[in-house]
Amino acid sequence: MEPFNLIRQMEQEETPAAEELAELLANSDKKVHAALFEAADRVRKNFHGNAVHVRAIIEFSNVCRCECAYCGLHAKNHKVIRYQMSKEEILNAAQDAVTAGYQTVILQSGEDYSYSRETIGQIVSSIKQMGNVAVTLSLGERPFADYAYWKSCGADRYLIKHEISDEVIYNRYHPHSNFQNRLSCQRELYRLGYELGGGFMTGLPGQTPFILANDLLLLKKMRVSMAGIGPYICHNETALRKNPDGDVNLTLRVVAVARLILPYAHLPSTTAVNVKGGLKNALNCGANVIMQKATPYQYRNLYDIYPGRDSKNIPLKEQYESLRSELNKLGRTIYENGDA
Ligand code: 5AD
């Protein structure tokens, strides 16, 4: 199909075929890119207005049992200094974020099973008591009973990306688990009533435009409420060392398509996009969410998933207010009201 027609159809909420979408993603015509970004920006504005949702992420442990081929925190990387924050440290960091104005706290870690179901549950309920705050968990694959228990403790959302939708490549890059497990976790989380956050990387070695198109369509199939899409960034202590980073412009086009096919979804400008200088652009092509670190300063550099992650030592309140003025300069505001 002619690319401009396809963009128009998607804007009218028609789901594209994978082959057609792949062709659009491979199209290098700048006019096509511009049309895509403009359509995504319109849809973002219609469905979400100019307010940007701001989330605080606390990366509370970098211990991980997994062996993801792209991730610097994989279990066999003995060069990383591992840390595990105590329950008190996590609650203090969460309180700081809430006091600074953040209305969502994301708790993220490697797959670190030394935090028991009960410990995580206590942390979730304590944060929920801090006020009008949503709690998002991003703890990877766990027994379904853990997911159910945390929901009963008040957890609102769960982030677990499918990373890449090609089953063979997924299984090669995740030797500790497999693609079907990942999808079962997503299905279960949805069934339990979590707002499900999915997502994937762009530019992973082996990922063709057709796979990328299917990555996008899978988000829809899994009924995600949020989708984090970021470029693959090469880390030298991983199995995928020496592969080139994902392309930021391609990532932005993929975010734009996600906006068209999932108009209601929350789409963050992911940390990986921001590291590559794409924050402002992402907000202009569909993104309506920003995630900022609220991890205590002494741990930030140790959460070394990929290189280049920023670790400025400024108080959270200042970080929040400086984001507010950055956004205001772009004609955007921070979403703040009674409803977290
Ligand atoms: N480059 C970009 N993103 C990565 N992630 C992990 N490793 C990398 C990398 N090398 C992303 C994955 C994961 C999230 C926590 O970080 O998408 O879900």
mmCIF file of C-alpha atoms and ligand atoms in Angstrom:
data_model
loop_
_atom_site.group_PDB
_atom_site.id
_atom_site.type_symbol
_atom_site.label_atom_id
_atom_site.label_comp_id
_atom_site.label_asym_id
_atom_site.label_seq_id
_atom_site.Cartn_x
_atom_site.Cartn_y
_atom_site.Cartn_z
ATOM 1 C CA MET A 1 0.000 0.000 0.000
ATOM 2 C CA GLU A 2 1.029 3.552 -0.616
ATOM 3 C CA PRO A 3 2.733 4.748 2.629
ATOM 4 C CA PHE A 4 0.677 7.912 3.090
ATOM 5 C CA ASN A 5 -2.532 5.882 2.749
ATOM 6 C CA LEU A 6 -1.330 3.371 5.274
ATOM 7 C CA ILE A 7 -0.556 6.157 7.748
ATOM 8 C CA ARG A 8 -4.018 7.639 7.171
ATOM 9 C CA GLN A 9 -5.688 4.266 7.681
ATOM 10 C CA MET A 10 -3.799 3.660 10.898
ATOM 11 C CA GLU A 11 -4.797 7.094 12.122
ATOM 12 C CA GLN A 12 -8.390 5.980 11.549
ATOM 13 C CA GLU A 13 -7.741 3.001 13.799
ATOM 14 C CA GLU A 14 -7.443 0.314 11.151
ATOM 15 C CA THR A 15 -4.914 -2.319 12.153
ATOM 16 C CA PRO A 16 -2.352 -2.829 9.378
ATOM 17 C CA ALA A 17 -1.109 -6.146 8.019
ATOM 18 C CA ALA A 18 2.393 -7.070 9.171
ATOM 19 C CA GLU A 19 3.822 -7.047 5.628
ATOM 20 C CA GLU A 20 2.532 -3.543 4.943
ATOM 21 C CA LEU A 21 3.734 -2.233 8.244
ATOM 22 C CA ALA A 22 7.173 -3.752 7.622
ATOM 23 C CA GLU A 23 7.344 -1.902 4.320
ATOM 24 C CA LEU A 24 6.461 1.368 6.007
ATOM 25 C CA LEU A 25 9.114 0.865 8.688
ATOM 26 C CA ALA A 26 11.727 0.191 6.009
ATOM 27 C CA ASN A 27 10.749 3.300 4.027
ATOM 28 C CA SER A 28 13.572 5.853 4.150
ATOM 29 C CA ASP A 29 11.687 8.794 2.573
ATOM 30 C CA LYS A 30 11.853 11.769 4.952
ATOM 31 C CA LYS A 31 8.425 12.964 3.792
ATOM 32 C CA VAL A 32 6.925 9.660 4.847
ATOM 33 C CA HIS A 33 8.663 9.939 8.212
ATOM 34 C CA ALA A 34 7.335 13.468 8.675
ATOM 35 C CA ALA A 35 3.778 12.383 7.837
ATOM 36 C CA LEU A 36 4.036 9.537 10.335
ATOM 37 C CA PHE A 37 5.335 11.798 13.110
ATOM 38 C CA GLU A 38 2.633 14.380 12.450
ATOM 39 C CA ALA A 39 -0.135 11.781 12.524
ATOM 40 C CA ALA A 40 1.210 10.347 15.794
ATOM 41 C CA ASP A 41 1.462 13.793 17.334
ATOM 42 C CA ARG A 42 -2.176 14.519 16.394
ATOM 43 C CA VAL A 43 -3.383 11.251 17.897
ATOM 44 C CA ARG A 44 -1.354 11.840 21.068
ATOM 45 C CA LYS A 45 -2.900 15.274 21.385
ATOM 46 C CA ASN A 46 -6.453 14.058 20.770
ATOM 47 C CA PHE A 47 -6.302 11.160 23.194
ATOM 48 C CA HIS A 48 -3.965 12.505 25.877
ATOM 49 C CA GLY A 49 -3.695 16.276 25.496
ATOM 50 C CA ASN A 50 -0.489 18.092 26.371
ATOM 51 C CA ALA A 51 0.014 16.660 29.839
ATOM 52 C CA VAL A 52 2.972 14.327 30.275
ATOM 53 C CA HIS A 53 2.849 11.587 32.907
ATOM 54 C CA VAL A 54 5.998 11.515 34.976
ATOM 55 C CA ARG A 55 7.145 8.352 36.748
ATOM 56 C CA ALA A 56 9.874 7.808 39.324
ATOM 57 C CA ILE A 57 11.820 4.592 38.919
ATOM 58 C CA ILE A 58 13.665 2.987 41.810
ATOM 59 C CA GLU A 59 16.138 0.371 40.658
ATOM 60 C CA PHE A 60 16.459 -1.434 43.955
ATOM 61 C CA SER A 61 18.650 -4.404 43.070
ATOM 62 C CA ASN A 62 20.944 -5.266 40.181
ATOM 63 C CA VAL A 63 21.203 -8.917 41.163
ATOM 64 C CA CYS A 64 19.798 -11.050 38.359
ATOM 65 C CA ARG A 65 19.401 -14.757 37.690
ATOM 66 C CA CYS A 66 18.932 -14.192 33.947
ATOM 67 C CA GLU A 67 21.354 -14.419 31.072
ATOM 68 C CA CYS A 68 19.885 -11.970 28.572
ATOM 69 C CA ALA A 69 22.320 -11.646 25.679
ATOM 70 C CA TYR A 70 22.018 -7.839 25.499
ATOM 71 C CA CYS A 71 21.918 -6.829 29.149
ATOM 72 C CA GLY A 72 24.930 -5.704 31.173
ATOM 73 C CA LEU A 73 23.408 -7.091 34.371
ATOM 74 C CA HIS A 74 23.259 -10.695 33.141
ATOM 75 C CA ALA A 75 24.135 -13.248 35.825
ATOM 76 C CA LYS A 76 27.523 -14.160 34.382
ATOM 77 C CA ASN A 77 28.884 -10.617 34.272
ATOM 78 C CA HIS A 78 31.260 -10.763 37.216
ATOM 79 C CA LYS A 79 32.551 -7.267 36.582
ATOM 80 C CA VAL A 80 29.427 -5.597 37.969
ATOM 81 C CA ILE A 81 29.371 -4.714 41.634
ATOM 82 C CA ARG A 82 26.039 -6.059 42.809
ATOM 83 C CA TYR A 83 23.803 -4.216 45.275
ATOM 84 C CA GLN A 84 20.507 -4.900 46.982
ATOM 85 C CA MET A 85 18.670 -2.090 48.713
ATOM 86 C CA SER A 86 17.052 -2.862 52.050
ATOM 87 C CA LYS A 87 13.334 -2.483 52.568
ATOM 88 C CA GLU A 88 13.985 0.731 54.528
ATOM 89 C CA GLU A 89 16.158 2.172 51.760
ATOM 90 C CA ILE A 90 13.481 1.380 49.176
ATOM 91 C CA LEU A 91 10.753 2.995 51.280
ATOM 92 C CA ASN A 92 12.883 6.081 51.910
ATOM 93 C CA ALA A 93 13.554 6.453 48.192
ATOM 94 C CA ALA A 94 9.836 6.029 47.453
ATOM 95 C CA GLN A 95 8.899 8.588 50.104
ATOM 96 C CA ASP A 96 11.375 11.063 48.612
ATOM 97 C CA ALA A 97 9.816 10.571 45.178
ATOM 98 C CA VAL A 98 6.265 11.022 46.483
ATOM 99 C CA THR A 99 7.276 14.124 48.450
ATOM 100 C CA ALA A 100 8.914 15.579 45.338
ATOM 101 C CA GLY A 101 5.596 15.261 43.471
ATOM 102 C CA TYR A 102 5.887 11.986 41.555
ATOM 103 C CA GLN A 103 2.523 10.208 41.384
ATOM 104 C CA THR A 104 3.849 6.859 40.227
ATOM 105 C CA VAL A 105 6.647 4.824 41.734
ATOM 106 C CA ILE A 106 8.110 2.063 39.597
ATOM 107 C CA LEU A 107 10.018 -0.602 41.486
ATOM 108 C CA GLN A 108 12.448 -2.321 39.181
ATOM 109 C CA SER A 109 15.175 -4.892 39.741
ATOM 110 C CA GLY A 110 16.921 -7.792 38.111
ATOM 111 C CA GLU A 111 15.188 -11.121 38.615
ATOM 112 C CA ASP A 112 16.304 -11.261 42.223
ATOM 113 C CA TYR A 113 14.320 -13.937 44.025
ATOM 114 C CA SER A 114 15.959 -13.136 47.359
ATOM 115 C CA TYR A 115 13.222 -10.530 47.795
ATOM 116 C CA SER A 116 10.368 -12.740 48.898
ATOM 117 C CA ARG A 117 6.762 -12.443 47.843
ATOM 118 C CA GLU A 118 5.969 -11.102 51.329
ATOM 119 C CA THR A 119 8.778 -8.520 51.409
ATOM 120 C CA ILE A 120 7.732 -7.067 48.057
ATOM 121 C CA GLY A 121 4.106 -7.137 49.215
ATOM 122 C CA GLN A 122 4.966 -5.154 52.355
ATOM 123 C CA ILE A 123 6.881 -2.610 50.293
ATOM 124 C CA VAL A 124 3.927 -2.212 47.921
ATOM 125 C CA SER A 125 1.396 -1.692 50.730
ATOM 126 C CA SER A 126 3.656 0.771 52.535
ATOM 127 C CA ILE A 127 4.090 2.854 49.386
ATOM 128 C CA LYS A 128 0.351 2.814 48.718
ATOM 129 C CA GLN A 129 -0.135 4.327 52.179
ATOM 130 C CA MET A 130 2.104 7.278 51.302
ATOM 131 C CA GLY A 131 -0.765 8.973 49.502
ATOM 132 C CA ASN A 132 -2.154 9.247 46.048
ATOM 133 C CA VAL A 133 0.466 7.130 44.341
ATOM 134 C CA ALA A 134 0.368 4.347 41.778
ATOM 135 C CA VAL A 135 2.791 1.468 42.195
ATOM 136 C CA THR A 136 4.249 -0.233 39.159
ATOM 137 C CA LEU A 137 6.328 -3.376 39.495
ATOM 138 C CA SER A 138 9.013 -4.429 37.040
ATOM 139 C CA LEU A 139 10.542 -7.540 38.578
ATOM 140 C CA GLY A 140 10.524 -9.948 35.660
ATOM 141 C CA GLU A 141 9.182 -13.470 35.635
ATOM 142 C CA ARG A 142 7.945 -14.739 38.988
ATOM 143 C CA PRO A 143 5.498 -17.433 40.110
ATOM 144 C CA PHE A 144 1.937 -16.384 39.292
ATOM 145 C CA ALA A 145 1.066 -16.583 43.000
ATOM 146 C CA ASP A 146 3.512 -13.697 43.572
ATOM 147 C CA TYR A 147 1.787 -11.580 40.942
ATOM 148 C CA ALA A 148 -1.607 -12.301 42.528
ATOM 149 C CA TYR A 149 -0.362 -11.519 46.026
ATOM 150 C CA TRP A 150 1.200 -8.192 45.014
ATOM 151 C CA LYS A 151 -2.037 -7.201 43.294
ATOM 152 C CA SER A 152 -3.853 -7.874 46.551
ATOM 153 C CA CYS A 153 -1.311 -5.624 48.307
ATOM 154 C CA GLY A 154 -2.286 -2.770 46.005
ATOM 155 C CA ALA A 155 0.115 -2.947 43.046
ATOM 156 C CA ASP A 156 -1.465 -1.184 40.072
ATOM 157 C CA ARG A 157 0.713 -1.978 37.083
ATOM 158 C CA TYR A 158 3.365 -4.425 35.936
ATOM 159 C CA LEU A 159 5.994 -3.876 33.275
ATOM 160 C CA ILE A 160 7.271 -6.910 31.456
ATOM 161 C CA LYS A 161 8.367 -6.445 27.872
ATOM 162 C CA HIS A 162 8.334 -9.118 25.181
ATOM 163 C CA GLU A 163 11.700 -7.654 24.015
ATOM 164 C CA ILE A 164 11.502 -9.258 20.532
ATOM 165 C CA SER A 165 8.563 -11.086 18.977
ATOM 166 C CA ASP A 166 10.527 -13.614 16.933
ATOM 167 C CA GLU A 167 10.363 -16.772 19.032
ATOM 168 C CA VAL A 168 13.610 -18.293 17.744
ATOM 169 C CA ILE A 169 15.613 -15.111 18.363
ATOM 170 C CA TYR A 170 13.903 -14.550 21.711
ATOM 171 C CA ASN A 171 14.881 -18.014 22.883
ATOM 172 C CA ARG A 172 18.453 -17.555 21.694
ATOM 173 C CA TYR A 173 18.804 -14.256 23.587
ATOM 174 C CA HIS A 174 17.120 -15.566 26.754
ATOM 175 C CA PRO A 175 18.690 -18.965 27.483
ATOM 176 C CA HIS A 176 17.279 -19.002 31.022
ATOM 177 C CA SER A 177 13.647 -18.885 29.874
ATOM 178 C CA ASN A 178 11.589 -18.772 26.703
ATOM 179 C CA PHE A 179 9.156 -16.724 24.683
ATOM 180 C CA GLN A 180 6.063 -18.705 25.674
ATOM 181 C CA ASN A 181 6.806 -18.172 29.375
ATOM 182 C CA ARG A 182 7.110 -14.482 28.770
ATOM 183 C CA LEU A 183 3.737 -14.312 27.017
ATOM 184 C CA SER A 184 2.113 -16.419 29.754
ATOM 185 C CA CYS A 185 3.347 -13.916 32.336
ATOM 186 C CA GLN A 186 1.827 -11.075 30.334
ATOM 187 C CA ARG A 187 -1.488 -12.924 29.966
ATOM 188 C CA GLU A 188 -1.644 -13.739 33.661
ATOM 189 C CA LEU A 189 -0.859 -10.174 34.708
ATOM 190 C CA TYR A 190 -3.610 -8.899 32.435
ATOM 191 C CA ARG A 191 -6.022 -11.502 33.815
ATOM 192 C CA LEU A 192 -5.204 -10.441 37.380
ATOM 193 C CA GLY A 193 -6.270 -6.898 36.558
ATOM 194 C CA TYR A 194 -2.901 -5.196 36.385
ATOM 195 C CA GLU A 195 -2.445 -2.457 33.847
ATOM 196 C CA LEU A 196 0.029 -4.311 31.676
ATOM 197 C CA GLY A 197 3.157 -2.622 30.396
ATOM 198 C CA GLY A 198 4.810 -4.303 27.428
ATOM 199 C CA GLY A 199 7.432 -3.231 24.969
ATOM 200 C CA PHE A 200 10.514 -4.237 23.066
ATOM 201 C CA MET A 201 13.855 -3.047 21.753
ATOM 202 C CA THR A 202 14.558 -1.765 18.271
ATOM 203 C CA GLY A 203 17.717 -2.655 16.385
ATOM 204 C CA LEU A 204 18.494 -5.916 18.153
ATOM 205 C CA PRO A 205 20.794 -7.978 15.934
ATOM 206 C CA GLY A 206 18.645 -10.127 13.653
ATOM 207 C CA GLN A 207 15.518 -7.998 13.968
ATOM 208 C CA THR A 208 14.108 -7.381 10.485
ATOM 209 C CA PRO A 209 11.409 -4.809 9.613
ATOM 210 C CA PHE A 210 8.940 -7.707 9.479
ATOM 211 C CA ILE A 211 9.860 -8.735 13.029
ATOM 212 C CA LEU A 212 9.525 -5.105 14.145
ATOM 213 C CA ALA A 213 6.077 -4.929 12.552
ATOM 214 C CA ASN A 214 5.112 -8.028 14.510
ATOM 215 C CA ASP A 215 6.590 -6.499 17.670
ATOM 216 C CA LEU A 216 4.132 -3.651 17.263
ATOM 217 C CA LEU A 217 1.173 -5.888 16.472
ATOM 218 C CA LEU A 218 1.938 -8.113 19.449
ATOM 219 C CA LEU A 219 1.500 -5.123 21.789
ATOM 220 C CA LYS A 220 -2.046 -4.843 20.539
ATOM 221 C CA LYS A 221 -2.706 -8.561 20.778
ATOM 222 C CA MET A 222 -1.511 -8.644 24.402
ATOM 223 C CA ARG A 223 -3.741 -5.641 25.221
ATOM 224 C CA VAL A 224 -1.005 -3.599 26.828
ATOM 225 C CA SER A 225 -1.898 -0.328 28.553
ATOM 226 C CA MET A 226 1.687 0.908 28.254
ATOM 227 C CA ALA A 227 4.562 0.144 25.933
ATOM 228 C CA GLY A 228 8.215 0.957 26.436
ATOM 229 C CA ILE A 229 10.070 1.003 23.134
ATOM 230 C CA GLY A 230 13.763 1.818 23.115
ATOM 231 C CA PRO A 231 16.822 1.330 20.931
ATOM 232 C CA TYR A 232 19.146 -1.546 21.691
ATOM 233 C CA ILE A 233 22.380 -0.086 23.108
ATOM 234 C CA CYS A 234 25.460 -2.258 22.929
ATOM 235 C CA HIS A 235 27.109 -3.261 26.205
ATOM 236 C CA ASN A 236 30.634 -4.672 25.951
ATOM 237 C CA GLU A 237 30.285 -7.259 28.686
ATOM 238 C CA THR A 238 27.476 -9.123 26.930
ATOM 239 C CA ALA A 239 27.105 -11.882 24.352
ATOM 240 C CA LEU A 240 26.035 -9.235 21.799
ATOM 241 C CA ARG A 241 29.157 -7.090 22.224
ATOM 242 C CA LYS A 242 30.386 -5.291 19.072
ATOM 243 C CA ASN A 243 26.922 -5.057 17.525
ATOM 244 C CA PRO A 244 25.828 -1.568 16.453
ATOM 245 C CA ASP A 245 23.296 0.359 18.536
ATOM 246 C CA GLY A 246 19.709 0.601 17.374
ATOM 247 C CA ASP A 247 18.846 3.652 15.305
ATOM 248 C CA VAL A 248 17.061 6.444 17.170
ATOM 249 C CA ASN A 249 15.126 7.700 14.159
ATOM 250 C CA LEU A 250 13.816 4.203 13.485
ATOM 251 C CA THR A 251 12.858 3.962 17.163
ATOM 252 C CA LEU A 252 10.899 7.191 16.886
ATOM 253 C CA ARG A 253 9.062 5.877 13.830
ATOM 254 C CA VAL A 254 8.214 2.725 15.736
ATOM 255 C CA VAL A 255 6.937 4.782 18.691
ATOM 256 C CA ALA A 256 4.845 6.806 16.235
ATOM 257 C CA VAL A 257 3.265 3.659 14.795
ATOM 258 C CA ALA A 258 2.607 2.406 18.333
ATOM 259 C CA ARG A 259 0.750 5.655 19.006
ATOM 260 C CA LEU A 260 -1.428 5.137 15.924
ATOM 261 C CA ILE A 261 -2.314 1.525 16.612
ATOM 262 C CA LEU A 262 -2.663 1.974 20.391
ATOM 263 C CA PRO A 263 -4.145 5.464 20.739
ATOM 264 C CA TYR A 264 -5.083 5.024 24.399
ATOM 265 C CA ALA A 265 -1.801 3.517 25.574
ATOM 266 C CA HIS A 266 0.786 5.269 27.662
ATOM 267 C CA LEU A 267 4.006 5.481 25.701
ATOM 268 C CA PRO A 268 7.137 6.560 27.543
ATOM 269 C CA SER A 269 10.080 8.228 26.010
ATOM 270 C CA THR A 270 12.233 5.395 27.348
ATOM 271 C CA THR A 271 15.490 5.942 29.188
ATOM 272 C CA ALA A 272 17.314 4.372 26.219
ATOM 273 C CA VAL A 273 15.772 6.969 23.872
ATOM 274 C CA ASN A 274 16.666 9.745 26.312
ATOM 275 C CA VAL A 275 20.261 8.529 26.601
ATOM 276 C CA LYS A 276 20.478 8.953 22.845
ATOM 277 C CA GLY A 277 19.168 12.539 23.045
ATOM 278 C CA GLY A 278 15.720 11.687 21.713
ATOM 279 C CA LEU A 279 13.504 12.860 24.589
ATOM 280 C CA LYS A 280 12.159 15.970 22.937
ATOM 281 C CA ASN A 281 11.604 14.178 19.644
ATOM 282 C CA ALA A 282 9.848 11.246 21.261
ATOM 283 C CA LEU A 283 7.382 13.637 22.901
ATOM 284 C CA ASN A 284 6.616 15.030 19.452
ATOM 285 C CA CYS A 285 5.912 11.704 17.831
ATOM 286 C CA GLY A 286 3.538 9.999 20.170
ATOM 287 C CA ALA A 287 5.140 9.629 23.605
ATOM 288 C CA ASN A 288 3.223 10.975 26.624
ATOM 289 C CA VAL A 289 5.202 9.575 29.557
ATOM 290 C CA ILE A 290 8.650 10.211 31.035
ATOM 291 C CA MET A 291 10.442 7.943 33.460
ATOM 292 C CA GLN A 292 13.022 9.524 35.744
ATOM 293 C CA LYS A 293 15.410 7.861 38.108
ATOM 294 C CA ALA A 294 14.720 8.042 41.810
ATOM 295 C CA THR A 295 17.330 5.422 42.673
ATOM 296 C CA PRO A 296 19.651 6.672 45.422
ATOM 297 C CA TYR A 297 22.687 8.243 43.819
ATOM 298 C CA GLN A 298 25.240 5.754 45.158
ATOM 299 C CA TYR A 299 23.547 2.895 43.291
ATOM 300 C CA ARG A 300 22.702 4.522 39.983
ATOM 301 C CA ASN A 301 25.874 3.744 38.080
ATOM 302 C CA LEU A 302 25.737 0.152 39.230
ATOM 303 C CA TYR A 303 22.428 -0.397 37.453
ATOM 304 C CA ASP A 304 24.403 -0.823 34.283
ATOM 305 C CA ILE A 305 21.918 -2.403 31.867
ATOM 306 C CA TYR A 306 23.504 -0.498 28.981
ATOM 307 C CA PRO A 307 26.131 2.258 28.817
ATOM 308 C CA GLY A 308 25.413 5.978 28.977
ATOM 309 C CA ARG A 309 22.652 6.022 31.574
ATOM 310 C CA ASP A 310 22.640 9.379 33.303
ATOM 311 C CA SER A 311 23.377 9.705 36.992
ATOM 312 C CA LYS A 312 23.157 13.329 37.992
ATOM 313 C CA ASN A 313 23.209 13.908 41.708
ATOM 314 C CA ILE A 314 20.402 16.400 42.136
ATOM 315 C CA PRO A 315 17.634 16.299 44.730
ATOM 316 C CA LEU A 316 14.442 14.718 43.406
ATOM 317 C CA LYS A 317 12.370 17.832 43.969
ATOM 318 C CA GLU A 318 14.812 19.814 41.831
ATOM 319 C CA GLN A 319 14.835 17.083 39.185
ATOM 320 C CA TYR A 320 11.033 17.177 39.074
ATOM 321 C CA GLU A 321 10.827 20.954 38.876
ATOM 322 C CA SER A 322 13.498 21.216 36.208
ATOM 323 C CA LEU A 323 11.602 18.655 34.131
ATOM 324 C CA ARG A 324 8.504 20.785 34.587
ATOM 325 C CA SER A 325 10.224 23.840 33.145
ATOM 326 C CA GLU A 326 11.737 21.794 30.277
ATOM 327 C CA LEU A 327 8.271 20.514 29.429
ATOM 328 C CA ASN A 328 6.717 23.948 29.676
ATOM 329 C CA LYS A 329 9.243 25.203 27.133
ATOM 330 C CA LEU A 330 7.960 22.499 24.783
ATOM 331 C CA GLY A 331 4.357 23.569 25.321
ATOM 332 C CA ARG A 332 3.671 20.581 27.545
ATOM 333 C CA THR A 333 2.719 20.280 31.199
ATOM 334 C CA ILE A 334 3.103 17.687 33.910
ATOM 335 C CA TYR A 335 -0.016 15.605 34.484
ATOM 336 C CA GLU A 336 -0.921 16.246 38.089
ATOM 337 C CA ASN A 337 -4.254 15.715 39.676
ATOM 338 C CA GLY A 338 -6.082 13.653 42.238
ATOM 339 C CA ASP A 339 -6.103 10.603 40.039
ATOM 340 C CA ALA A 340 -2.722 8.861 40.030
HETATM 341 N N1 5AD B 1 19.919 -1.776 25.322
HETATM 342 C C1 5AD B 1 18.701 -1.225 25.426
HETATM 343 N N2 5AD B 1 17.769 -1.637 26.286
HETATM 344 C C2 5AD B 1 18.086 -2.662 27.085
HETATM 345 N N3 5AD B 1 17.394 -3.279 28.026
HETATM 346 C C3 5AD B 1 18.159 -4.237 28.561
HETATM 347 N N4 5AD B 1 19.367 -4.256 27.981
HETATM 348 C C4 5AD B 1 19.343 -3.276 27.050
HETATM 349 C C5 5AD B 1 20.287 -2.807 26.102
HETATM 350 N N5 5AD B 1 21.510 -3.341 26.000
HETATM 351 C C6 5AD B 1 16.000 -2.928 28.332
HETATM 352 C C7 5AD B 1 15.083 -4.124 28.130
HETATM 353 C C8 5AD B 1 14.545 -4.363 29.517
HETATM 354 C C9 5AD B 1 14.704 -3.026 30.196
HETATM 355 C C10 5AD B 1 14.763 -3.092 31.685
HETATM 356 O O1 5AD B 1 15.908 -2.533 29.682
HETATM 357 O O2 5AD B 1 14.026 -3.781 27.238
HETATM 358 O O3 5AD B 1 13.198 -4.762 29.507
#
